[in-house]
Amino acid sequence: MPRQASGDTLDHSAYVQLKDMILNKRFESGKLIIQNQLTELLGVSRTPLRKAMAELEMEGYLIRTPKGWYVKEFSLEDMISVFELRAVLEGLACRLAVANLERADFAYMRALFQHAYEELDAKGSGDYYAADKKFHRLIVMKSDNAYVIKTVESFNIIETSLTQGLYRSPHETYLEHMEMISALEAGDGDRAEELMRSHIRGAIDKLKAGIVSGSLEIFR
C-alpha cells in the first residue's frame, strides 16, 4: 500500500502551494477566497488548508475577517515601509557578512549576476530577478546574526518586497551589485553597508515616482 502523507506534510504542501498561488497573483486582492474550491484544487482537507491560511496570515499575505480570508493588497506606504526595513537590515547584514564570506562566495555572486545579465536580451529579466533574490538572501544568511536572519525570515521581508517583480531595470542595478560585491571582497563592511542601503532605497524612489506619474500598475 502507498504510504499516506502525514499531517505535517499535508500542512506544508498546502502552505507552499497556496503561497505560490498568492505570489503568482492567482487571487484578486480584496476578493474572498473560497475555501471549498481550494481544498479540491490543492487536494487537501479543510484542516491543513486552514493551518496554511493562518500561517500566511501571520506572514502578512492574507487578512482574516468574519466573512473569511482575503489576499492583502499592499499600499504604497506598506511597500515603502518594507523597503526601508530592508535597507536597514540588509545594510547591517552586509557589514556583518564581511567576516564570514569566502572566496567561493564572491565568485558565486559575480557568476549569478554576470550570467543573468548576459542572458537579459535573450531570456528577459526572469533569471536576473532570481539572481537578485539569491544574492540578497545569501548576504542575510552570511551575516550569521540570528536576530537579523529571524526578522527577515519571519516577516518574509525580501519575498514581500519583490512580490511585484523588479522595481528597477537590471541595466540600472547590475553595476550596483558588482560594486557591493567588490566592497565585500575588499573587507570594507562600512562601504558595503552604505552601498546596500543606497541600492535598496533606489526602489523607494521608483515607488514614489510611480505615484507621482499617476501609474499604480507596479502595485497590482
Tab-separated table of C-alpha atoms in Angstrom:
chain	number	residue	atom	x	y	z
A	1	MET	CA	0.000	0.000	0.000
A	2	PRO	CA	1.227	3.560	-0.706
A	3	ARG	CA	2.177	5.424	2.422
A	4	GLN	CA	-0.197	8.239	3.275
A	5	ALA	CA	1.193	11.689	3.764
A	6	SER	CA	1.487	12.827	7.368
A	7	GLY	CA	-0.431	15.768	8.755
A	8	ASP	CA	2.717	17.895	8.833
A	9	THR	CA	3.462	17.049	5.200
A	10	LEU	CA	-0.063	17.974	4.132
A	11	ASP	CA	0.100	21.223	6.106
A	12	HIS	CA	3.391	22.169	4.457
A	13	SER	CA	2.181	21.177	0.998
A	14	ALA	CA	-0.931	23.315	1.368
A	15	TYR	CA	1.186	26.217	2.651
A	16	VAL	CA	3.690	26.029	-0.215
A	17	GLN	CA	1.029	25.702	-2.907
A	18	LEU	CA	-1.154	28.470	-1.518
A	19	LYS	CA	1.762	30.850	-1.065
A	20	ASP	CA	2.886	30.175	-4.631
A	21	MET	CA	-0.624	30.977	-5.872
A	22	ILE	CA	-0.619	34.261	-3.950
A	23	LEU	CA	2.817	35.284	-5.229
A	24	ASN	CA	1.769	34.456	-8.782
A	25	LYS	CA	-1.388	36.551	-8.387
A	26	ARG	CA	-3.856	33.697	-8.779
A	27	PHE	CA	-6.171	35.565	-6.402
A	28	GLU	CA	-7.561	39.049	-6.790
A	29	SER	CA	-6.686	41.326	-3.875
A	30	GLY	CA	-9.694	42.116	-1.739
A	31	LYS	CA	-11.733	39.208	-3.093
A	32	LEU	CA	-12.946	36.472	-0.718
A	33	ILE	CA	-11.053	33.187	-1.045
A	34	ILE	CA	-13.471	30.278	-1.470
A	35	GLN	CA	-12.091	27.503	0.737
A	36	ASN	CA	-14.191	24.682	-0.731
A	37	GLN	CA	-12.729	25.336	-4.153
A	38	LEU	CA	-9.203	25.438	-2.738
A	39	THR	CA	-9.479	22.097	-0.949
A	40	GLU	CA	-10.297	20.438	-4.270
A	41	LEU	CA	-7.647	22.371	-6.182
A	42	LEU	CA	-4.869	21.654	-3.661
A	43	GLY	CA	-6.012	18.123	-2.859
A	44	VAL	CA	-6.176	18.662	0.897
A	45	SER	CA	-8.896	18.775	3.542
A	46	ARG	CA	-10.046	21.943	5.264
A	47	THR	CA	-7.811	21.384	8.319
A	48	PRO	CA	-4.403	21.673	6.592
A	49	LEU	CA	-5.798	24.444	4.400
A	50	ARG	CA	-6.862	26.464	7.425
A	51	LYS	CA	-3.471	25.941	9.058
A	52	ALA	CA	-1.763	27.135	5.880
A	53	MET	CA	-4.004	30.184	5.685
A	54	ALA	CA	-3.366	31.015	9.337
A	55	GLU	CA	0.392	30.822	8.703
A	56	LEU	CA	0.116	33.086	5.678
A	57	GLU	CA	-1.991	35.499	7.697
A	58	MET	CA	0.818	35.751	10.263
A	59	GLU	CA	3.281	36.398	7.435
A	60	GLY	CA	1.137	39.249	6.149
A	61	TYR	CA	-0.096	37.699	2.907
A	62	LEU	CA	-3.700	37.137	3.999
A	63	ILE	CA	-6.234	39.083	6.033
A	64	ARG	CA	-8.911	37.293	8.062
A	65	THR	CA	-12.357	38.825	8.595
A	66	PRO	CA	-15.657	37.428	9.913
A	67	LYS	CA	-16.513	36.580	6.294
A	68	GLY	CA	-13.257	34.721	5.614
A	69	TRP	CA	-9.750	35.269	4.227
A	70	TYR	CA	-8.665	37.808	1.633
A	71	VAL	CA	-5.309	38.393	-0.068
A	72	LYS	CA	-3.715	41.513	1.374
A	73	GLU	CA	-3.348	44.419	-1.013
A	74	PHE	CA	-0.135	46.301	-0.265
A	75	SER	CA	-0.449	50.054	-0.315
A	76	LEU	CA	2.287	52.449	-1.368
A	77	GLU	CA	3.001	53.156	2.301
A	78	ASP	CA	3.266	49.418	3.028
A	79	MET	CA	5.788	48.864	0.250
A	80	ILE	CA	7.886	51.868	1.220
A	81	SER	CA	7.975	50.654	4.833
A	82	VAL	CA	9.111	47.196	3.725
A	83	PHE	CA	11.930	48.609	1.606
A	84	GLU	CA	13.017	50.963	4.402
A	85	LEU	CA	13.223	47.967	6.721
A	86	ARG	CA	15.169	46.023	4.129
A	87	ALA	CA	17.642	48.884	3.717
A	88	VAL	CA	18.452	48.887	7.434
A	89	LEU	CA	18.545	45.116	7.951
A	90	GLU	CA	20.443	44.228	4.781
A	91	GLY	CA	22.827	47.118	5.213
A	92	LEU	CA	23.666	45.728	8.643
A	93	ALA	CA	23.863	42.213	7.184
A	94	CYS	CA	26.422	43.429	4.639
A	95	ARG	CA	28.660	44.844	7.347
A	96	LEU	CA	28.444	41.657	9.404
A	97	ALA	CA	28.836	39.323	6.415
A	98	VAL	CA	32.338	40.619	5.641
A	99	ALA	CA	33.760	38.390	8.364
A	100	ASN	CA	32.028	35.276	7.042
A	101	LEU	CA	32.245	35.473	3.252
A	102	GLU	CA	34.844	33.340	1.463
A	103	ARG	CA	36.485	33.488	-1.954
A	104	ALA	CA	33.991	30.981	-3.361
A	105	ASP	CA	31.109	33.216	-2.265
A	106	PHE	CA	32.408	36.176	-4.245
A	107	ALA	CA	32.873	34.029	-7.345
A	108	TYR	CA	29.349	32.646	-6.925
A	109	MET	CA	27.754	36.074	-6.518
A	110	ARG	CA	29.530	37.512	-9.543
A	111	ALA	CA	28.629	34.495	-11.667
A	112	LEU	CA	24.978	34.794	-10.640
A	113	PHE	CA	24.654	38.312	-11.973
A	114	GLN	CA	27.019	38.025	-14.920
A	115	HIS	CA	25.182	35.034	-16.371
A	116	ALA	CA	21.749	36.582	-15.815
A	117	TYR	CA	22.853	39.923	-17.247
A	118	GLU	CA	24.364	38.328	-20.347
A	119	GLU	CA	21.111	36.448	-20.977
A	120	LEU	CA	18.930	39.518	-20.402
A	121	ASP	CA	18.161	40.267	-24.056
A	122	ALA	CA	17.530	36.635	-24.952
A	123	LYS	CA	15.576	35.498	-21.878
A	124	GLY	CA	14.200	38.654	-20.293
A	125	SER	CA	14.604	39.628	-16.640
A	126	GLY	CA	13.483	36.316	-15.071
A	127	ASP	CA	16.983	34.981	-14.417
A	128	TYR	CA	18.151	38.347	-13.141
A	129	TYR	CA	15.169	38.503	-10.790
A	130	ALA	CA	16.100	35.064	-9.422
A	131	ALA	CA	19.759	36.077	-9.072
A	132	ASP	CA	18.723	39.210	-7.204
A	133	LYS	CA	16.753	37.229	-4.625
A	134	LYS	CA	19.545	34.654	-4.169
A	135	PHE	CA	22.129	37.397	-3.661
A	136	HIS	CA	20.133	39.247	-1.022
A	137	ARG	CA	19.264	36.043	0.838
A	138	LEU	CA	22.906	34.963	0.823
A	139	ILE	CA	24.007	38.259	2.361
A	140	VAL	CA	21.420	37.916	5.122
A	141	MET	CA	22.445	34.333	5.900
A	142	LYS	CA	26.156	35.211	5.836
A	143	SER	CA	25.571	37.897	8.454
A	144	ASP	CA	25.457	34.956	10.880
A	145	ASN	CA	23.269	37.114	13.127
A	146	ALA	CA	20.294	35.183	14.466
A	147	TYR	CA	18.203	38.307	15.062
A	148	VAL	CA	18.725	39.684	11.561
A	149	ILE	CA	18.017	36.313	9.954
A	150	LYS	CA	14.938	35.634	12.079
A	151	THR	CA	13.462	39.083	11.417
A	152	VAL	CA	13.944	38.807	7.662
A	153	GLU	CA	12.615	35.244	7.522
A	154	SER	CA	9.729	35.668	9.966
A	155	PHE	CA	8.210	38.521	8.012
A	156	ASN	CA	9.317	37.314	4.560
A	157	ILE	CA	10.707	40.799	4.004
A	158	ILE	CA	12.649	40.075	0.812
A	159	GLU	CA	9.870	37.987	-0.730
A	160	THR	CA	7.199	40.535	0.164
A	161	SER	CA	9.137	43.462	-1.253
A	162	LEU	CA	9.814	41.625	-4.515
A	163	THR	CA	6.350	40.124	-4.982
A	164	GLN	CA	5.656	42.555	-7.803
A	165	GLY	CA	8.948	41.786	-9.571
A	166	LEU	CA	11.911	44.050	-10.240
A	167	TYR	CA	11.372	47.719	-9.463
A	168	ARG	CA	14.457	48.899	-11.292
A	169	SER	CA	15.985	47.811	-14.562
A	170	PRO	CA	18.908	45.354	-14.427
A	171	HIS	CA	20.780	47.887	-16.556
A	172	GLU	CA	20.464	50.244	-13.595
A	173	THR	CA	21.315	47.800	-10.792
A	174	TYR	CA	23.921	45.474	-12.308
A	175	LEU	CA	26.862	47.767	-11.588
A	176	GLU	CA	25.487	48.455	-8.101
A	177	HIS	CA	25.566	44.743	-7.335
A	178	MET	CA	29.098	44.422	-8.693
A	179	GLU	CA	30.227	47.378	-6.588
A	180	MET	CA	28.716	45.838	-3.463
A	181	ILE	CA	30.457	42.532	-4.121
A	182	SER	CA	33.775	44.346	-4.603
A	183	ALA	CA	33.353	46.205	-1.303
A	184	LEU	CA	32.557	42.947	0.483
A	185	GLU	CA	35.564	41.227	-1.084
A	186	ALA	CA	37.786	44.117	-0.012
A	187	GLY	CA	36.567	43.628	3.557
A	188	ASP	CA	35.091	47.133	3.685
A	189	GLY	CA	31.952	46.466	5.711
A	190	ASP	CA	31.069	50.120	6.189
A	191	ARG	CA	31.227	50.783	2.438
A	192	ALA	CA	29.219	47.642	1.677
A	193	GLU	CA	26.558	48.708	4.180
A	194	GLU	CA	26.338	52.168	2.616
A	195	LEU	CA	26.062	50.733	-0.886
A	196	MET	CA	23.373	48.244	0.122
A	197	ARG	CA	21.244	50.887	1.789
A	198	SER	CA	21.509	53.173	-1.225
A	199	HIS	CA	20.756	50.277	-3.583
A	200	ILE	CA	17.562	49.272	-1.780
A	201	ARG	CA	16.363	52.818	-1.271
A	202	GLY	CA	16.579	53.301	-5.018
A	203	ALA	CA	13.433	51.174	-5.223
A	204	ILE	CA	11.650	53.607	-2.914
A	205	ASP	CA	12.346	56.425	-5.358
A	206	LYS	CA	10.759	54.326	-8.110
A	207	LEU	CA	7.724	53.585	-5.965
A	208	LYS	CA	7.187	57.263	-5.232
A	209	ALA	CA	7.769	58.195	-8.857
A	210	GLY	CA	5.074	55.718	-9.894
A	211	ILE	CA	2.544	57.548	-7.762
A	212	VAL	CA	3.659	60.978	-8.952
A	213	SER	CA	3.277	59.930	-12.573
A	214	GLY	CA	-0.173	58.544	-11.854
A	215	SER	CA	0.807	54.932	-12.598
A	216	LEU	CA	-0.136	52.334	-9.998
A	217	GLU	CA	0.481	49.277	-12.169
A	218	ILE	CA	3.556	48.273	-10.186
A	219	PHE	CA	1.452	47.626	-7.080
A	220	ARG	CA	-1.176	45.420	-8.674
